[in-house]
PDB file of C-alpha atoms in Angstrom:
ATOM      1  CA  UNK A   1      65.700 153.712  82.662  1.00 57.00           C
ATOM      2  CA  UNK A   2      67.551 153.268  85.316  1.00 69.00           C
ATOM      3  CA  UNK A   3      64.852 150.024  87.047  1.00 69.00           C
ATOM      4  CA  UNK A   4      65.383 148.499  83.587  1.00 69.00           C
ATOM      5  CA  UNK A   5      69.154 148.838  83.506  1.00 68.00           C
ATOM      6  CA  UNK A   6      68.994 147.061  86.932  1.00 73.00           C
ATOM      7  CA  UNK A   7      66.627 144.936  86.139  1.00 76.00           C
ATOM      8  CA  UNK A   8      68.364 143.694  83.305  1.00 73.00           C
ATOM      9  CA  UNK A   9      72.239 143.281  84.511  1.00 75.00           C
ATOM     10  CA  UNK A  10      70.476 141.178  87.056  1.00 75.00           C
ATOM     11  CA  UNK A  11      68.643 138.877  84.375  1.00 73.00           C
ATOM     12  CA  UNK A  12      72.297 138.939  83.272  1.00 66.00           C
ATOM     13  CA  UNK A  13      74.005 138.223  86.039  1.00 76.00           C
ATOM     14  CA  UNK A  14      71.484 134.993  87.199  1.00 78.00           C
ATOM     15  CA  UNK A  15      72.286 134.178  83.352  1.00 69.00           C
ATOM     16  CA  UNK A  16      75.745 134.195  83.340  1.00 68.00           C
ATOM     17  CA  UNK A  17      75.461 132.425  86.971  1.00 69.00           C
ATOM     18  CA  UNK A  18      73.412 129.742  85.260  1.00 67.00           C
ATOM     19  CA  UNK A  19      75.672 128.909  82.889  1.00 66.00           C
ATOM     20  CA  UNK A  20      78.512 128.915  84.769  1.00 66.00           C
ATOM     21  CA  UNK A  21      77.117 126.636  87.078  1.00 66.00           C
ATOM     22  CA  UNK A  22      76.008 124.734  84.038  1.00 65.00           C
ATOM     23  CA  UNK A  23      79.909 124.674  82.247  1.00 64.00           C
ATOM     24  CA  UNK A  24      81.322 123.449  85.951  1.00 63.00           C
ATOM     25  CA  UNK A  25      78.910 120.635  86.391  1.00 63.00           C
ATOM     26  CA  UNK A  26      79.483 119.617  82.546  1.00 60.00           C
ATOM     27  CA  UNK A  27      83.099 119.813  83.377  1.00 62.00           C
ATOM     28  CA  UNK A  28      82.675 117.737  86.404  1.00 57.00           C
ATOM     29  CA  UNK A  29      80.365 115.200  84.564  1.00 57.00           C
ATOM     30  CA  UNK A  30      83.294 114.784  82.055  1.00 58.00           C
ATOM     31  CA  UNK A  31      86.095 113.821  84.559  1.00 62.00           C
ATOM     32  CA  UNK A  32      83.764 111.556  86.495  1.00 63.00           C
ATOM     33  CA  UNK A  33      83.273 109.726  82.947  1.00 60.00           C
ATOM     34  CA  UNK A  34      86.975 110.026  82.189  1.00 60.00           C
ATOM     35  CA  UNK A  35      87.818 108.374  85.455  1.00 61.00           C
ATOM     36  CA  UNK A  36      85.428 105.476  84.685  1.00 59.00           C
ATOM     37  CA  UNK A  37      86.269 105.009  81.418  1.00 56.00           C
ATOM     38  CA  UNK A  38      89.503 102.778  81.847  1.00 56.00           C
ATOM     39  CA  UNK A  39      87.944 101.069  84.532  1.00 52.00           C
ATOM     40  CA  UNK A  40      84.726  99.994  82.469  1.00 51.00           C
ATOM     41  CA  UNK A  41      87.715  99.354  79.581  1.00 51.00           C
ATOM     42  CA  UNK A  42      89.575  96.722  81.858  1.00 52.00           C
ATOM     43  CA  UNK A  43      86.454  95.492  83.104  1.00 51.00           C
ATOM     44  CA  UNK A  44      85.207  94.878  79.571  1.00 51.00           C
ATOM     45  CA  UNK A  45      88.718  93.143  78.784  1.00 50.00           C
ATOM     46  CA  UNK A  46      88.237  90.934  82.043  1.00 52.00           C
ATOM     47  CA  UNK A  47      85.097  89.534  80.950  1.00 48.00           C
ATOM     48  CA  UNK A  48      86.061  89.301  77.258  1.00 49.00           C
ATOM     49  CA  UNK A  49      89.249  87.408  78.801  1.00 49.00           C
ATOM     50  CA  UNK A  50      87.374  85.632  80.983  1.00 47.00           C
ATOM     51  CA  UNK A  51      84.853  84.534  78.038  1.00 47.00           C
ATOM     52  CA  UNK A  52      87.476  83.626  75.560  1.00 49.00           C
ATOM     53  CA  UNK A  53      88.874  81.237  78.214  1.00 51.00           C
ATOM     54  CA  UNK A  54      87.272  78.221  76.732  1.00 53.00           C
ATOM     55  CA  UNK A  55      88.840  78.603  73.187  1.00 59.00           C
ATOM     56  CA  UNK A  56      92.637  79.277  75.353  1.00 62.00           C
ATOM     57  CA  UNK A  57      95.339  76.832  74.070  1.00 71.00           C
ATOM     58  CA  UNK A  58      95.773  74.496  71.419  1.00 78.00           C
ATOM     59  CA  UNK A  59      92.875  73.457  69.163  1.00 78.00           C
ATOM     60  CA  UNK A  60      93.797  69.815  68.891  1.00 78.00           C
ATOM     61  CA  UNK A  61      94.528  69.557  72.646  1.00 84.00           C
ATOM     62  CA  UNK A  62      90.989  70.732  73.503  1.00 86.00           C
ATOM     63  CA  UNK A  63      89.513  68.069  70.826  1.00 85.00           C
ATOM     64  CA  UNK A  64      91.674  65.068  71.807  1.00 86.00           C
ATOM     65  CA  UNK A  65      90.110  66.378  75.451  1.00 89.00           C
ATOM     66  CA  UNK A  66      86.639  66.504  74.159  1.00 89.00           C
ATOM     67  CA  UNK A  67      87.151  62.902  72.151  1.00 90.00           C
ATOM     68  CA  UNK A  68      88.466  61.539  75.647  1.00 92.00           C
ATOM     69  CA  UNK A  69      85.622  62.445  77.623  1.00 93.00           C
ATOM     70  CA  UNK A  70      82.581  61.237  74.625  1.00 92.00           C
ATOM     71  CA  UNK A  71      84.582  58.177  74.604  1.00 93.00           C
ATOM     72  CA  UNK A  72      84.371  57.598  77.994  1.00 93.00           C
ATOM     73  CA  UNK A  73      81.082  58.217  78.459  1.00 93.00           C
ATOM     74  CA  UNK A  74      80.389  55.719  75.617  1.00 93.00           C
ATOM     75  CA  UNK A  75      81.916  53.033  77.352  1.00 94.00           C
ATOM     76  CA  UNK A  76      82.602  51.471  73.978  1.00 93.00           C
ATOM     77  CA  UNK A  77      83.498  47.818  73.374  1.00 94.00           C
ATOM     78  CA  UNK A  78      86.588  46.493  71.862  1.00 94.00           C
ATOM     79  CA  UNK A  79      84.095  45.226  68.555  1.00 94.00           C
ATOM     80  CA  UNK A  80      83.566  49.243  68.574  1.00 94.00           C
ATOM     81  CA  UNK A  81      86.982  50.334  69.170  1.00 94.00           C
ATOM     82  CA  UNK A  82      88.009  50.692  65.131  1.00 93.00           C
ATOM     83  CA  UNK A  83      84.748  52.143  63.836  1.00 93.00           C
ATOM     84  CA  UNK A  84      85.777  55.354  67.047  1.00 93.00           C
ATOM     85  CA  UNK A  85      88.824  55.198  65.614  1.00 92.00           C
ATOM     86  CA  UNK A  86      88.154  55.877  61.719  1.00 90.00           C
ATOM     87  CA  UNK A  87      85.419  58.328  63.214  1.00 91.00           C
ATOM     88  CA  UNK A  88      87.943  60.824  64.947  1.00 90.00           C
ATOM     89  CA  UNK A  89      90.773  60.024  62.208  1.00 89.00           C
ATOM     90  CA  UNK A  90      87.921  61.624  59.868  1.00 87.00           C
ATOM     91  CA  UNK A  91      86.866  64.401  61.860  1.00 84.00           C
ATOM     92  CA  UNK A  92      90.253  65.547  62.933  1.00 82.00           C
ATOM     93  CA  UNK A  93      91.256  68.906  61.363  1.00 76.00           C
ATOM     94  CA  UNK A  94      92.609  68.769  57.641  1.00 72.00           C
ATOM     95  CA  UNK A  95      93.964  72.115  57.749  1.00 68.00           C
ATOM     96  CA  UNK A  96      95.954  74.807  59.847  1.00 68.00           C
ATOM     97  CA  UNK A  97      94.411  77.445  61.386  1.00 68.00           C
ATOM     98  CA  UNK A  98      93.670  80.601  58.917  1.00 71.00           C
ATOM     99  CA  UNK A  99      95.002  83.902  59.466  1.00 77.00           C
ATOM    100  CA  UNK A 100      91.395  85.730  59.241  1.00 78.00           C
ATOM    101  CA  UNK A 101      93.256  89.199  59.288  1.00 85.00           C
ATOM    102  CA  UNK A 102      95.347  88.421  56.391  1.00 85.00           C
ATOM    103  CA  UNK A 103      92.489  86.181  54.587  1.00 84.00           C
ATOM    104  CA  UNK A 104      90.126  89.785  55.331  1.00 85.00           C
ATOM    105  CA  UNK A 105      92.788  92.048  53.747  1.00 88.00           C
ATOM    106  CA  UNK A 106      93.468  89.940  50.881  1.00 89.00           C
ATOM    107  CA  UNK A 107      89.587  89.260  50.188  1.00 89.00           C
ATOM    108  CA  UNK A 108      89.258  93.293  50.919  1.00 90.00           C
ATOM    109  CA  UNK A 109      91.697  93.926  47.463  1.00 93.00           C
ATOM    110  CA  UNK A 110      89.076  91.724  45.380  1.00 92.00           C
ATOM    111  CA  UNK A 111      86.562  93.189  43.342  1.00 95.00           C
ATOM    112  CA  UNK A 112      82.750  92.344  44.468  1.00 94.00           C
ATOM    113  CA  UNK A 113      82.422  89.715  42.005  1.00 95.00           C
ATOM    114  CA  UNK A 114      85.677  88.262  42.664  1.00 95.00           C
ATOM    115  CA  UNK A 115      84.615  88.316  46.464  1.00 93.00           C
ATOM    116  CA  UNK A 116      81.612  86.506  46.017  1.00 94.00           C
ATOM    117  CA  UNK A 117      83.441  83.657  44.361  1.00 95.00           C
ATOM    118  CA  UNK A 118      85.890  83.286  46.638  1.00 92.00           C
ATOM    119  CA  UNK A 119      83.091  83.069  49.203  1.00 92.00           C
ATOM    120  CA  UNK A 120      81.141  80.511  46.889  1.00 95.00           C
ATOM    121  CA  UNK A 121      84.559  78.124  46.590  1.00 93.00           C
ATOM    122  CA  UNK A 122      85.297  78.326  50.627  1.00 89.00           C
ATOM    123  CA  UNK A 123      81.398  77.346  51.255  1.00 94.00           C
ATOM    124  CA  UNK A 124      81.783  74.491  48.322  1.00 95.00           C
ATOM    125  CA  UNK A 125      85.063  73.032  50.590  1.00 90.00           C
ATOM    126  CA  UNK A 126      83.000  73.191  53.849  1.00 91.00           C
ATOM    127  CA  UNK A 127      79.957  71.558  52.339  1.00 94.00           C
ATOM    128  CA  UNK A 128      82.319  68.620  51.141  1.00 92.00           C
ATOM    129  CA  UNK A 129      84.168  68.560  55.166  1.00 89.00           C
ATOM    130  CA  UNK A 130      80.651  68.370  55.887  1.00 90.00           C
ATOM    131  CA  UNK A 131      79.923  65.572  53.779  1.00 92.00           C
ATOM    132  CA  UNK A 132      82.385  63.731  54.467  1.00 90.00           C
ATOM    133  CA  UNK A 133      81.871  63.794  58.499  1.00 89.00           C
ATOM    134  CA  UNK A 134      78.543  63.240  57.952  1.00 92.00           C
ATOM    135  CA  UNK A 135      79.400  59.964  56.220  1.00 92.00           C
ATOM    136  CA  UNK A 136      82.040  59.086  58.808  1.00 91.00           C
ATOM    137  CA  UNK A 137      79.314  59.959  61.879  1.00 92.00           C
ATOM    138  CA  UNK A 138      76.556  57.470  60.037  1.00 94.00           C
ATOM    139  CA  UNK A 139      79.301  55.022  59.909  1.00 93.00           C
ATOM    140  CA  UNK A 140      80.414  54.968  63.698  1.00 93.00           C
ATOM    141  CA  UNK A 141      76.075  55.539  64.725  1.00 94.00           C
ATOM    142  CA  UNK A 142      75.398  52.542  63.191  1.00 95.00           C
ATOM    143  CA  UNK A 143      77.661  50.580  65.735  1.00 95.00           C
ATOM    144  CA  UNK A 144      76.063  52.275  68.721  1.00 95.00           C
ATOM    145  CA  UNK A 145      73.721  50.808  71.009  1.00 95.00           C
ATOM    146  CA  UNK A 146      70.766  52.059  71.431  1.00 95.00           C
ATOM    147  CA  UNK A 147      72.146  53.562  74.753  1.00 95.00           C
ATOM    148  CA  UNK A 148      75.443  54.619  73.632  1.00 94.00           C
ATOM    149  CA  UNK A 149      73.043  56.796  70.717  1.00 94.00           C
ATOM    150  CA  UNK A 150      71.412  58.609  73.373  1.00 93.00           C
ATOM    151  CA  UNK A 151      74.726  59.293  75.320  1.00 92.00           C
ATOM    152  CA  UNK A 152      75.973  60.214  71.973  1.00 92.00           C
ATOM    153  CA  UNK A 153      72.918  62.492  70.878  1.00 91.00           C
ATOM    154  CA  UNK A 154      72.915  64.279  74.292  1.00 89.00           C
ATOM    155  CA  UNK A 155      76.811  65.117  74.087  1.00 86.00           C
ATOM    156  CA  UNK A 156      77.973  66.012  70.816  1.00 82.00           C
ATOM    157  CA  UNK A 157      77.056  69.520  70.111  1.00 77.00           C
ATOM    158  CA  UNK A 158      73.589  70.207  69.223  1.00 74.00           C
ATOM    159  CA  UNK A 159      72.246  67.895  71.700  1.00 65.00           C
ATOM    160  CA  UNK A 160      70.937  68.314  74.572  1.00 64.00           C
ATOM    161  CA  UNK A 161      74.290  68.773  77.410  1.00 54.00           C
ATOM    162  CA  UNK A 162      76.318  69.643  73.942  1.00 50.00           C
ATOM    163  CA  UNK A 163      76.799  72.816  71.642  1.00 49.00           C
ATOM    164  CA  UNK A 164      76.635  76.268  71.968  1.00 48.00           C
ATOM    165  CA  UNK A 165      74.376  76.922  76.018  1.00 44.00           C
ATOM    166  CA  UNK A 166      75.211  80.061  77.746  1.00 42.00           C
ATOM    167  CA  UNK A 167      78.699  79.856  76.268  1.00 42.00           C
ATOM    168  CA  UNK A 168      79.766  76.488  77.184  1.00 43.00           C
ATOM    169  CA  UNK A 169      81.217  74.515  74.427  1.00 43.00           C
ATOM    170  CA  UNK A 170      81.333  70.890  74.310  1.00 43.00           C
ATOM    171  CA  UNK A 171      80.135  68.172  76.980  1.00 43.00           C
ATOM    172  CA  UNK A 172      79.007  70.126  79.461  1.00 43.00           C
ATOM    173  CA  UNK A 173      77.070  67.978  82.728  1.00 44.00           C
ATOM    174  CA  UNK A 174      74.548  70.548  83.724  1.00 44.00           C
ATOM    175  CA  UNK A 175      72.105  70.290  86.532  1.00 44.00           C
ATOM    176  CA  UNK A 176      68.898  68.790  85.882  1.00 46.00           C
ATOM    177  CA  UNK A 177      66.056  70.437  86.480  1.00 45.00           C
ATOM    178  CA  UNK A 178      63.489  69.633  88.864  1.00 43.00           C
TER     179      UNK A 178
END
């Protein structure tokens, strides 16, 4: 009885060394990651900072930028000067900027149906902004040269310097490839 009682306060003792060993590298695992955390935190908000950059300022100032440079590039003629200018009078913003947090909390109060028609009504008044622009954008096209379409087509967004790349808004030059 008495190999079995040794044997067995050893098993015990490499046990409790085990765990112990175990709880202190848990422990140490758990500062390391506490010590990190605000670091990968700030280094999170750089880049998010850093990404959001772009969209900094005032939203007019950035389009009467963006209207600047397409019309440069244009190189449009005096004949074409009034069709640009009824083209960015209808395509400047018609309304203020929303507050999304208080449009969210007020939608949030609505019941599901009421929701969905609220949604409905806002896509109805986009369709129409989109309407109209579209009508204003055939409008201007039409007076473009065949050359001033392409710049046109390559810099608005959607084309091919223009939209939404790598998160770069806008008229972009990139490199070409080759």
């Amino acid at each position: 009885m008495n190999a079995s009682m040794t044997t067995l306060r050893k098993n015990l003792i490499i046990a409790m060394s085990v765990l112990g060993m175990g709880a202190a590298s848990l422990t140490v695992h758990a500062q390391e990651a506490a010590a990190s955390a605000p670091a990968a935190a700030s280094s999170k908000m750089q880049h998010d900072g850093q990404r959001g950059q772009h969209r900094a300022g005032n939203p007019a100032e950035r389009m009467a930028k963006y209207q600047a440079r397409l019309h440069d590039k244009l190189k449009l003629t005096a004949a074409q000067e009034p069709a640009w200018a009824t083209f960015t009078a209808a395509n400047a913003p018609k309304k203020p900027m929303v507050d999304w947090k208080a449009k969210h909390a007020a939608m949030a109060k609505l019941s599901a149906p009421e929701r969905m028609e609220q949604w409905i009504a806002m896509s109805k008044e986009r369709i129409a902004s989109q309407e109209s622009r579209l009508a204003s954008l055939k409008t201007f096209y039409a007076v473009l040269t065949p050359e001033q379409k392409k710049v046109f087509d390559d810099s608005v967004p959607g084309g091919k310097h223009g939209g939404h790349r790598g998160g770069h808004h806008g008229m972009q030059e990139h490199p070409k490839a080759g």
